[in-house]
XYZ file of C-alpha atoms in Angstrom:
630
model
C 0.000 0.000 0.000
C 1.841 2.908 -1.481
C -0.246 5.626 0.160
C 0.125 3.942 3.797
C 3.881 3.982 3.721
C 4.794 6.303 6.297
C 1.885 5.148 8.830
C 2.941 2.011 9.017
C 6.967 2.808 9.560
C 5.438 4.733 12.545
C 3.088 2.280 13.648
C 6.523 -0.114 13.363
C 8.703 2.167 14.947
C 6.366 3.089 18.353
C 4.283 0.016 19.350
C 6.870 -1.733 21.919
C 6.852 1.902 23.460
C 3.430 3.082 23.248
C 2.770 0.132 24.885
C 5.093 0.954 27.921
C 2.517 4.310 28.209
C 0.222 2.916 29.939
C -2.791 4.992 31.164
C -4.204 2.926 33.838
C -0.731 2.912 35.980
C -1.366 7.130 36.606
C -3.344 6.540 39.511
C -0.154 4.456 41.058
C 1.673 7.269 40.388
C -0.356 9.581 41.417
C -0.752 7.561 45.157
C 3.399 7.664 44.947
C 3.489 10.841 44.342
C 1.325 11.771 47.597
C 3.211 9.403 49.469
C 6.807 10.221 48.635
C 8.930 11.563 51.359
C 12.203 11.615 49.515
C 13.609 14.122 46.385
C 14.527 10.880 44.569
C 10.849 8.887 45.214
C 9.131 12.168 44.368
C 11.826 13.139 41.581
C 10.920 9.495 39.929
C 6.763 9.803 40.416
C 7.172 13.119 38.981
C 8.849 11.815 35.898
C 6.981 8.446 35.424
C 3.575 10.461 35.365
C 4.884 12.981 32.689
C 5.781 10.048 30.989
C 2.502 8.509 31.361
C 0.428 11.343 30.437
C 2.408 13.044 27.134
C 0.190 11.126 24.567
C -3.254 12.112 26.538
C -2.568 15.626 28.302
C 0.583 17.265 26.870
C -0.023 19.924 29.213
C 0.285 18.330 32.568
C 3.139 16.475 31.267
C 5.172 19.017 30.479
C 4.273 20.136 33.879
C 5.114 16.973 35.528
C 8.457 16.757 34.052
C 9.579 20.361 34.801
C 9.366 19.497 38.309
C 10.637 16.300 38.072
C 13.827 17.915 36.980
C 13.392 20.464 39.420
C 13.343 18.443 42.020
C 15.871 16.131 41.099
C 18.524 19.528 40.639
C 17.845 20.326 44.424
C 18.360 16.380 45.717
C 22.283 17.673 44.510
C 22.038 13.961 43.195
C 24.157 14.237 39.448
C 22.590 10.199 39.395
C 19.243 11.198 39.922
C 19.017 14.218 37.385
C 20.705 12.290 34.857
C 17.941 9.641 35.156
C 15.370 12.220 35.073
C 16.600 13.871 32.127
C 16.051 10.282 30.117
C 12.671 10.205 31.210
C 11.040 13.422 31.559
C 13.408 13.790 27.531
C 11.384 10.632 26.083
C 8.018 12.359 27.623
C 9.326 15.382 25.539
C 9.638 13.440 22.690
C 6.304 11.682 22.753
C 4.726 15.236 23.059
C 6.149 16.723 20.187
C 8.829 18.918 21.574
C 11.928 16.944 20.195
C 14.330 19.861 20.654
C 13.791 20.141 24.625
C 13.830 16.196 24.289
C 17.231 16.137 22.408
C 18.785 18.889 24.790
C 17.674 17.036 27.983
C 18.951 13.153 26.004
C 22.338 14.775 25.504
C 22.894 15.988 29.168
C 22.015 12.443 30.063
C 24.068 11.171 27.551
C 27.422 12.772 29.019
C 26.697 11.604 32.499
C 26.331 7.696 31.908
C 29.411 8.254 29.383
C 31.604 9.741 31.961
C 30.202 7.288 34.669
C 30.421 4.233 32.765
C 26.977 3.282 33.365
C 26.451 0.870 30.402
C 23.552 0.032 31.691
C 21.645 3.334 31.974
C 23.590 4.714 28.716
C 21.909 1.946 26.177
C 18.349 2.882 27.068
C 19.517 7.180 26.892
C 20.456 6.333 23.417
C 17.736 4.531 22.448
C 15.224 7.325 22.902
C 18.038 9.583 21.572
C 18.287 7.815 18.550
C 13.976 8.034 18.033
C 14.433 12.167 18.755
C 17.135 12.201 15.741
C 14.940 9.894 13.850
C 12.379 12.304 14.394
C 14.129 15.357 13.689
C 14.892 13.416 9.988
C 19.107 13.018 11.127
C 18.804 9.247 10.350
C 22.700 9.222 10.278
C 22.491 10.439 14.066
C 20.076 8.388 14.441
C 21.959 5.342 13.419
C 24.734 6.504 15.397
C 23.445 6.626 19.144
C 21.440 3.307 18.086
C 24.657 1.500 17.578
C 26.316 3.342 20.625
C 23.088 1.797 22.593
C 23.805 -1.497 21.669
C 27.104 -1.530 22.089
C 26.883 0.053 25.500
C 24.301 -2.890 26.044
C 27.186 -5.367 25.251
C 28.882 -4.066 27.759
C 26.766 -4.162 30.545
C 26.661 -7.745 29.426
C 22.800 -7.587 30.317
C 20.528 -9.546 28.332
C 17.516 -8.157 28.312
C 19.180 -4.915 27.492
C 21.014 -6.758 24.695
C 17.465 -8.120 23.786
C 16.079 -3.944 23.700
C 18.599 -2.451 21.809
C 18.483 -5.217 19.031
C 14.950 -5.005 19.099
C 14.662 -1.063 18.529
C 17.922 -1.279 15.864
C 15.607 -3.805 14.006
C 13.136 -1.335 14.191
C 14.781 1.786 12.971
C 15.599 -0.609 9.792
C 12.188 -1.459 9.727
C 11.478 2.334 9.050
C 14.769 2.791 6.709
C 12.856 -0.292 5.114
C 16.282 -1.906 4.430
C 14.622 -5.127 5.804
C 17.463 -7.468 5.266
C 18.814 -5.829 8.033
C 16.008 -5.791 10.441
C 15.199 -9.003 10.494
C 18.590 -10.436 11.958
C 18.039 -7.588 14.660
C 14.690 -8.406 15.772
C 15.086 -12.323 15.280
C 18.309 -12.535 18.077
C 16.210 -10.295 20.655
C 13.067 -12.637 19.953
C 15.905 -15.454 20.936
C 17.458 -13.823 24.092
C 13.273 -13.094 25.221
C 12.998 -16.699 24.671
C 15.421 -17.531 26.912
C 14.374 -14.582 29.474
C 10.876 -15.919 29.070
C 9.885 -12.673 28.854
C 7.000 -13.240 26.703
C 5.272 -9.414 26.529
C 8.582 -8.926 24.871
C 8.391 -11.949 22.266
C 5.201 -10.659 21.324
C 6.321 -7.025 20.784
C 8.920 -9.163 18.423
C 6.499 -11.137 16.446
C 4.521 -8.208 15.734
C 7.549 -6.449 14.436
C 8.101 -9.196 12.233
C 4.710 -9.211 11.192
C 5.259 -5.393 9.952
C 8.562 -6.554 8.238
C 7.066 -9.336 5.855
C 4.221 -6.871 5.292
C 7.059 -4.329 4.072
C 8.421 -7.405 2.280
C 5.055 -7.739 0.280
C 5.123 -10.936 2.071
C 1.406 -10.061 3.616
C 0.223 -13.664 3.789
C 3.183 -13.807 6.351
C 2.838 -10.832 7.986
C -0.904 -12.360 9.030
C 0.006 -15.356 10.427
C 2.398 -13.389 12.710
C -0.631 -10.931 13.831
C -2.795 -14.230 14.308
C 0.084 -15.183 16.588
C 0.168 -11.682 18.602
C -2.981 -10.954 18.795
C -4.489 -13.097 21.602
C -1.719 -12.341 23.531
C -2.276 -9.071 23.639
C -5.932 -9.112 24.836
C -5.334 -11.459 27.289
C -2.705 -9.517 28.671
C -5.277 -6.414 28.557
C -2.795 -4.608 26.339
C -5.605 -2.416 24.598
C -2.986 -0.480 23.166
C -1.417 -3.290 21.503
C -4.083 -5.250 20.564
C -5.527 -1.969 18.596
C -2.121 -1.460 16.336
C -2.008 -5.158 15.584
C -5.706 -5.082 14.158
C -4.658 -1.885 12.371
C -1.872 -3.665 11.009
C -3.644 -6.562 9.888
C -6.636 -3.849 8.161
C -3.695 -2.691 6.026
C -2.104 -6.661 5.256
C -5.860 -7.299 4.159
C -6.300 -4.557 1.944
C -3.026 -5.245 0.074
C -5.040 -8.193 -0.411
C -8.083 -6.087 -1.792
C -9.923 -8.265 0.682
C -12.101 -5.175 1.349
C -14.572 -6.676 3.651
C -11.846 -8.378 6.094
C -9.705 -5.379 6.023
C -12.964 -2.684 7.853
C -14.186 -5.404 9.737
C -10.203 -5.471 11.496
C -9.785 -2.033 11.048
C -13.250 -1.351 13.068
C -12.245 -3.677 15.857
C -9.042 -1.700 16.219
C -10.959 1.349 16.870
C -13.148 -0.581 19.325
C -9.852 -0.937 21.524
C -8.274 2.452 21.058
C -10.963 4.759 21.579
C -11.458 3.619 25.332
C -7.518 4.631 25.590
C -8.464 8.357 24.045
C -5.110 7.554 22.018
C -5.807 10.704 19.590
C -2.704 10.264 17.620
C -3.780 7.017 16.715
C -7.025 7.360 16.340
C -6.038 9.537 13.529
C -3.535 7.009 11.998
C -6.877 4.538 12.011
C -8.749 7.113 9.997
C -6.760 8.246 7.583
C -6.019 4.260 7.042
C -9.588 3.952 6.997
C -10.309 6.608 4.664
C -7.195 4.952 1.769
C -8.604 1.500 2.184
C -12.218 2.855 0.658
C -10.142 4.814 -1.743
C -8.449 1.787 -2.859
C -11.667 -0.074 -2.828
C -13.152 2.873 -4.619
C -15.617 3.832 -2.910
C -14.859 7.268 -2.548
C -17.890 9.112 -0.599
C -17.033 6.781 2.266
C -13.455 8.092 1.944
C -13.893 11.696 2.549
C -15.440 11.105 6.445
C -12.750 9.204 7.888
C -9.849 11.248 6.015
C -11.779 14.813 6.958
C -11.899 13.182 10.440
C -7.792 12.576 10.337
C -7.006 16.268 9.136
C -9.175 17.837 12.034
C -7.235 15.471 14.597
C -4.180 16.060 12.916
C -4.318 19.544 13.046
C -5.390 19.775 16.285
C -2.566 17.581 17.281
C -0.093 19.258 14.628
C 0.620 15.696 13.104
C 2.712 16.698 10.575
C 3.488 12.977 9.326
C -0.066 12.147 9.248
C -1.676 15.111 7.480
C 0.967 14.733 4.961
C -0.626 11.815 3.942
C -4.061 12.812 4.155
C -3.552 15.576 2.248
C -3.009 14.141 -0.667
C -5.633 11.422 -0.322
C -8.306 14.204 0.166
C -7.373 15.946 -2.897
C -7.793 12.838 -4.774
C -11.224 11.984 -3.305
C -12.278 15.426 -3.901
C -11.255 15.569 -7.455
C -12.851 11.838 -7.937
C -16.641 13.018 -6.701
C -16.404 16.306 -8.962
C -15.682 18.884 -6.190
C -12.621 20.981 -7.102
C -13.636 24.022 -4.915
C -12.414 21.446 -1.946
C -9.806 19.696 -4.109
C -7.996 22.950 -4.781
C -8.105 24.128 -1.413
C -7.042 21.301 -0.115
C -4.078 21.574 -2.262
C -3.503 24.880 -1.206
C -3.528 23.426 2.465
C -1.227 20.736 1.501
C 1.309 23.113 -0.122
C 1.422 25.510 2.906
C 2.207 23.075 5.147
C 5.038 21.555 3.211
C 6.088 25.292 3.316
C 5.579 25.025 7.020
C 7.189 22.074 7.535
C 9.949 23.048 5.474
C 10.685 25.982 7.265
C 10.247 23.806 10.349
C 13.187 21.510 9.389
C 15.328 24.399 8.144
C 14.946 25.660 12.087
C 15.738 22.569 13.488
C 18.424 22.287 11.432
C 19.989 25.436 11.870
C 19.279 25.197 15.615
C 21.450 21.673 15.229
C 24.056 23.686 13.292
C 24.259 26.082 16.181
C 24.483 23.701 18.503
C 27.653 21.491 16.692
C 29.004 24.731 16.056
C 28.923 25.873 19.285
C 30.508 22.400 20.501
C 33.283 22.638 18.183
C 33.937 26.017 19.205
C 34.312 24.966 22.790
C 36.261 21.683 21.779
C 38.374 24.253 19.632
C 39.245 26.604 22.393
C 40.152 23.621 24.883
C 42.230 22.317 22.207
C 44.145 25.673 22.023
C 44.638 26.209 26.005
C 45.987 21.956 26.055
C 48.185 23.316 23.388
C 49.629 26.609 25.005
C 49.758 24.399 28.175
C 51.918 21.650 26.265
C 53.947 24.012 25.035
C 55.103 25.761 27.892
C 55.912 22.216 29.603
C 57.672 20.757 26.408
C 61.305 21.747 27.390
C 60.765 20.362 30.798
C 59.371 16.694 29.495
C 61.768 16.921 26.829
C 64.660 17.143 29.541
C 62.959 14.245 31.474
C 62.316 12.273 28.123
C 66.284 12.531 27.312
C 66.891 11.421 30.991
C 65.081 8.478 30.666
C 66.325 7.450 27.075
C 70.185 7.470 28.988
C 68.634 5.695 31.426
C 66.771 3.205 29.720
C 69.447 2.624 27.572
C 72.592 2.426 30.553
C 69.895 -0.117 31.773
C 69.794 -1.939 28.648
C 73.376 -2.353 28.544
C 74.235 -3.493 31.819
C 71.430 -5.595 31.522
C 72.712 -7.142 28.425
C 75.878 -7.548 29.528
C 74.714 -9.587 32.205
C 72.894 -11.306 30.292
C 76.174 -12.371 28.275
C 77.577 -13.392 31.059
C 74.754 -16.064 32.517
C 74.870 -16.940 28.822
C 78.590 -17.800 28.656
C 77.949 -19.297 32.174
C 75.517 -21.710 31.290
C 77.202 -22.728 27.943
C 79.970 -23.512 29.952
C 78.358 -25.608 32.139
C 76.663 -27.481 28.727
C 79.910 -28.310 27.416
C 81.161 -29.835 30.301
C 78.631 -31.949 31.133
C 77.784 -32.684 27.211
C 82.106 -33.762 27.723
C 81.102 -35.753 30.353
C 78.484 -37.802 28.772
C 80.804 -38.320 25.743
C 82.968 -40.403 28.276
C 80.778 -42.004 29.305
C 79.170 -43.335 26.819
C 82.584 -44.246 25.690
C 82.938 -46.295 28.559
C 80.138 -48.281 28.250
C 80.482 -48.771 24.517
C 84.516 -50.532 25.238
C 82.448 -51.903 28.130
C 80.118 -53.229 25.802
C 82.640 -54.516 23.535
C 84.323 -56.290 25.885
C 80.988 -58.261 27.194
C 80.528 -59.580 23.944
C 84.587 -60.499 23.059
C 83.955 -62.722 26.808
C 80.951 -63.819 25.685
C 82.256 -65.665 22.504
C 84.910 -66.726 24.153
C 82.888 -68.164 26.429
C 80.908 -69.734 24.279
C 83.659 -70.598 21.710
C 85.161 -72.415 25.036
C 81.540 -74.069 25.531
C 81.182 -75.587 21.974
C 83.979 -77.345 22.637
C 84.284 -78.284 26.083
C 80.122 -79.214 26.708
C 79.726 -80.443 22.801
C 82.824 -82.941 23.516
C 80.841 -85.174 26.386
C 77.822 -84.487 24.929
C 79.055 -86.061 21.662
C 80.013 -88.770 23.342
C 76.783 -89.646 25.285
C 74.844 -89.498 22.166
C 76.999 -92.198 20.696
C 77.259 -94.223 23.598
C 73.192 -93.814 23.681
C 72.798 -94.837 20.342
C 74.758 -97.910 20.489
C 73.016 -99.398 23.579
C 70.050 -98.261 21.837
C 71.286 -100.594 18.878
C 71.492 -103.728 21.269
C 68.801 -105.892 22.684
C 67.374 -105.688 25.592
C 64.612 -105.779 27.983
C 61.676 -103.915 27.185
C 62.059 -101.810 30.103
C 65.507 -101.346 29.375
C 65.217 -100.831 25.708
C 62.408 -98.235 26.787
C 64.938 -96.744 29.203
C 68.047 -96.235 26.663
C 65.524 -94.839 23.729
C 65.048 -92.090 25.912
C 67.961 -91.183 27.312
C 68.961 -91.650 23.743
C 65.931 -88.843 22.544
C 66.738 -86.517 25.063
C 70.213 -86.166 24.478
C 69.947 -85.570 20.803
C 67.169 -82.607 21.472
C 69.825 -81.624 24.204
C 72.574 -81.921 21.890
C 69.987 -79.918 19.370
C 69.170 -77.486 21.978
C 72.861 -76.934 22.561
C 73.365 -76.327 18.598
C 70.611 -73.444 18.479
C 72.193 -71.797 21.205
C 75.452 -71.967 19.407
C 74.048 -70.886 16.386
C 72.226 -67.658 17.617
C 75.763 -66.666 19.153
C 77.506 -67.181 16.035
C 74.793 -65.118 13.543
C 74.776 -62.344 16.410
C 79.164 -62.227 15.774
C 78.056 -63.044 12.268
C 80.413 -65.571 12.069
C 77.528 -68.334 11.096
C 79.196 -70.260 7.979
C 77.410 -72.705 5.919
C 78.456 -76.377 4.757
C 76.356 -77.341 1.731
C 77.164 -80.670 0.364
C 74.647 -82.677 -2.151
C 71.301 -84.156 -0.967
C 69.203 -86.353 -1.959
C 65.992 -84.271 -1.553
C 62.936 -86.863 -1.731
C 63.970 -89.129 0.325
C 64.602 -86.298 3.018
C 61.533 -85.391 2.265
C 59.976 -88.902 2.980
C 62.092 -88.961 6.027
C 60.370 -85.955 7.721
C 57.256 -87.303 6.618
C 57.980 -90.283 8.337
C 59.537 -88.601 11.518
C 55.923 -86.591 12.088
C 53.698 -88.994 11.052
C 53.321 -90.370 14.487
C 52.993 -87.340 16.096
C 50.190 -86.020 13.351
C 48.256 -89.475 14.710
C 48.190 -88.004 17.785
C 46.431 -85.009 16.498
C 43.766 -87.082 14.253
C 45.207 -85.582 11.127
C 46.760 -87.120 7.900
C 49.933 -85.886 6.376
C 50.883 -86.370 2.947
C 54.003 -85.579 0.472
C 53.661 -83.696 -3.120
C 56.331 -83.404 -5.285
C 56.809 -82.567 -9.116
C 57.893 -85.122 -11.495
C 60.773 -82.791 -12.682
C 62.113 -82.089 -9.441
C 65.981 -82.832 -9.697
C 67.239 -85.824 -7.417
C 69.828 -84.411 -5.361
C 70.100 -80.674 -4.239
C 73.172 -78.534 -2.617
C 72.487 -77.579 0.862
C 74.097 -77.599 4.864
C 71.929 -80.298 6.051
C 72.074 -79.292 9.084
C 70.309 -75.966 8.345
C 68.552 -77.762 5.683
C 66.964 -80.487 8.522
C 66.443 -77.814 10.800
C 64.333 -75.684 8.392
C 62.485 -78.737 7.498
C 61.766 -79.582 10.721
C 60.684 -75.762 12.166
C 58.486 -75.922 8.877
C 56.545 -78.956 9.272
C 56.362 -79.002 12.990
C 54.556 -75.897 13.462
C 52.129 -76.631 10.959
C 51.289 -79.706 12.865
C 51.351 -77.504 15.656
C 48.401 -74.793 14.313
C 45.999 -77.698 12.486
C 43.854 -78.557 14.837
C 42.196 -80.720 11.697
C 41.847 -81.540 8.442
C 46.074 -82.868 6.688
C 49.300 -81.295 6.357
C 50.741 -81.418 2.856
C 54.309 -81.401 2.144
C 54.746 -80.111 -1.300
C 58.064 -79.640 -3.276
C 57.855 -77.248 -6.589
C 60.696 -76.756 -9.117
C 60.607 -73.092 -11.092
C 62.771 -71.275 -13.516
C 63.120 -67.967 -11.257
C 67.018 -67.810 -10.183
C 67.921 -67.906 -6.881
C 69.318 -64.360 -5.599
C 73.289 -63.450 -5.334
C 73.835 -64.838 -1.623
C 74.354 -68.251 -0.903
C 70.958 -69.907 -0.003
C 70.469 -72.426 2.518
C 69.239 -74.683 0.060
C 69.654 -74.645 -4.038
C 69.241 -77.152 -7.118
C 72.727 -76.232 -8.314
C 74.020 -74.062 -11.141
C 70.965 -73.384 -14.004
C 68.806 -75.627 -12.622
C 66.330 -72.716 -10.862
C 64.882 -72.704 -7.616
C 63.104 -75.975 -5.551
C 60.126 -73.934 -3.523
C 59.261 -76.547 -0.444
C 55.934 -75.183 1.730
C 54.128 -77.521 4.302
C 50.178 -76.796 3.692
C 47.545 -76.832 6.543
C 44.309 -77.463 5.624
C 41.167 -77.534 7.805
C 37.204 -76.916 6.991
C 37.273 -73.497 7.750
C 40.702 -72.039 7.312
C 44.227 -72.724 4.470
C 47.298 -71.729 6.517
C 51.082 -71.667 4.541
């Protein structure tokens, strides 16, 4: 709705504090008034009821909040003036006299800054940044709303935080740069959430509503006044619940549902005419009055919008009779009256005259003011100057004083430093010295445990090996004799258990000589299937034990005698085919011997075919019904 443009920004911009003007809390004041036996309780009644009152009696309010500040000037309190000066300056404001309301905002202002009072300071600029709104600065505007939230920040308050987003929302909301709003308005509707504050969540729906609407997203901006709505009359917010009806009237008329949008718009003014809220009462009918023009029905148009200009010109609404104007010049023009369309005209250029040479007051009365500031802010600049002049020699003196001594410091200190440097370093080397020896100690100490130990065992292979040797022969030839079963029996084992001592004894020998590397191989020909067979044989019994079979593979081409240590060779055979006896639990072990044509590599294997004759791959294969192991 083109025509309802600047209604609606106001309607945005003021329901959350219209709705804090509550009529029905004057007699409380009032009673505290009466009762107050202090300059600040009085100061504070005094203020709250010229708050109360500026949209329904300017005249007492302006009253009120003269001697609110009055009062508040004798308490000698700097606190309680300050506080008064926000007040009584937003009661001001709501009465139309923003340049008392600025004055009184900035003297506020300067207090909380100097005191720190974060706190305070982010609600002062909020009602600073409506005056400049007001006064058409939006840049200033802008300014002490972002100095409110910050201040908010850090006062680390969140239902401050929540207010100041909430109102920055809002002033984007009237700059209808929307993208911006909405981030504004959605984190305060979070922080309420979590606050619970839900008066405040509604306030933040509604604004939402208003944004979607100024989206063109007016099937949106419904559901969120279907939302707020109940609320609002159940809370007995009259106020409220009237500007969310109006709102909706509007959202349904973008609609051109004509009959939905007067049947809201007349239950809004069923809840605001109880209030006596003339400002918006006008609002209502100059919305009333557009919605029949856009219906166009334009008889019914000219009572409500006659009714607006008489309340705004009794009120001196500038923002609303700037609207009306122009409607009522079209309506009048439309029904064939142009006695009334040309006067109103007439009407509608003197007051943009008016208003014109309204704002060119207030602006030059601005000017003044910054002027005079920088003027001030000038001549303190030029006294800190003189003053920093005639002290420059003097901290120039002290300046070069402490350069030599900073820098006598700096060397001594640096010298010192060298010297616990050096110091330390020292220290390192010697004790880096001393670990040198000593790990060159135990290295030659080292050494020399392992020359004793292969002398020692060098001396063992010999001097254990010798009797050994000859109890395994003796063993074996009794072994070779008959005898008694029990005897026999008897001599087969002592037999068996020297040869695994004797094997034992081997091993060890054999680890000592591959740790010296000094291990040397003996390879002489084998005959390789018959060694084969004989392992087979050897483990057969022992596979019985375990309940599985073992078998021997071997390729037809396999060649019949092979160049190895048997010794090694035996023992690899052995290891080989023993563990895989050892890990089948069933199922056979397969001995298989392969010949292929890959080379054997450059060292000297344990085993090999002989020259050009390839390799002889021999692998013991356990089978079972669930696993092959190699």
């Amino acid at each position: 709705m083109k025509h309802l443009g600047l209604p609606l920004c106001l309607i945005c911009i003021f329901a959350p504090m219209l709705s804090a003007q509550k009529p029905e809390l004057i007699p409380q004041y009032e009673k505290a008034l009466r009762e107050a036996k202090t300059d600040s309780a009085r100061a504070m009644a005094l203020q709250y009821l010229s708050f109360s009152l500026a949209h329904t009696d300017i005249k007492r309010s302006v009253a009120y909040g003269n001697e609110a500040l009055k009062v508040a000037e004798q308490s000698g309190s700097a606190w309680l003036v300050s506080r008064c000066q926000n007040g009584v300056g937003w009661a001001f404001f709501s009465s139309g006299n923003y340049a008392r309301a600025r004055a009184l905002l900035d003297s506020s202002i300067q207090y909380m800054r100097a005191t720190q009072d974060y706190f305070d300071l982010a609600s002062v600029c909020n009602n600073q940044g409506w005056v400049y709104l007001k006064l058409g600065d939006n840049l200033g505007a802008l300014r002490y709303f972002r100095e409110g939230l910050d201040a908010a920040e850090a006062s680390k308050d969140k239902g401050r935080i929540a207010f100041m987003n909430r109102s920055l929302g809002s002033f984007y909301n009237a700059q209808k740069e929307f993208d911006k709003s909405i981030p504004h308005i959605k984190r305060a509707l979070e922080i309420f959430k979590m606050l619970r504050d839900s008066g405040a969540m509604n306030d933040c729906l509604f604004s939402l509503g208003n944004v979607y609407s100024g989206l063109g997203q007016v099937e949106t901006a419904i559901e969120y006044y279907k939302i707020t709505l109940p609320f609002a009359k159940q809370n007995g917010d009259l106020l409220g619940a009237g500007m969310i009806l109006e709102n909706w009237g509007m959202a349904l008329s973008e609609l051109r549902r004509f009959d939905e949008a007067f049947s809201k718009l007349e239950a809004a003014r069923q809840q605001l005419e109880p209030l006596d809220e003339q400002i918006e009462l006008a609002f209502l009918d100059y919305i009333i009055g557009s919605t029949y023009l856009m219906k166009g029905d334009t008889m019914q148009a000219i009572a409500p919008l006659e009714n607006a200009r008489q309340m705004g010109t009794k009120l001196q609404l500038d923002d609303v009779l700037l609207e009306v104007f122009p409607a009522l010049h079209r309506a009048y023009s439309a029904i064939g009256l142009p006695e009334k369309a040309y006067q109103t005209l007439l009407d509608y250029q003197t007051m943009l005259d008016t208003s014109a040479a309204h704002a060119g007051k207030l602006n030059l009365q601005r000017l003044k003011t910054e002027f005079e500031t920088e003027r001030k802010e000038k001549d303190l600049q030029i006294k800190t100057l003189e003053n920093k002049h005639l002290q420059s020699r003097f901290w120039l003196a002290l300046a070069g004083l402490g350069v030599a001594l900073m820098l006598g410091f700096a060397f001594y200190y640096r010298a010192r430093q060298r010297r616990k440097t050096n110091a330390v370093l020292k220290t390192k080397n010697l004790e880096i010295l001393a670990q040198k020896a000593e790990a060159e100690r135990l290295r030659e100490r080292a050494e020399h445990s392992e020359a004793v130990k292969e002398k020692f065992l060098a001396a063992m292979s010999h001097e254990i090996r010798t009797p050994m040797n000859a109890i395994v022969g003796l063993s074996q030839l009794l072994d070779a004799g008959n005898h008694e079963p029990t005897v026999a029996h008897n001599i087969s084992i002592i037999r068996q258990s020297s040869e695994h001592l004797m094997t034992i004894l081997n091993d060890v020998l054999d680890l000592a000589k591959i740790e010296a590397q000094k291990i040397e191989l003996r390879p002489q020909p084998i005959a390789l299937v018959p060694q084969l067979q004989f392992i087979r044989d050897t483990f057969a019994a022992k596979a019985r034990e375990k309940g599985i079979a073992i078998r021997l593979e071997t390729d037809a081409n396999l060649p019949q005698n092979i160049l190895a240590d048997p010794v090694r060779f035996g023992q690899i055979l052995n290891n080989l085919v023993s563990n895989a006896i050892k890990f089948t639990n069933a199922g056979e072990v397969i001995i298989s011997a392969t010949r292929t044509d890959h080379q054997p590599p450059p060292p000297s294997p344990v085993a090999t075919a002989g020259k050009d004759a390839g390799e002889v791959v021999i692998s013991a294969t356990c089978t079972d019904h669930q696993s092959t192991n190699h």
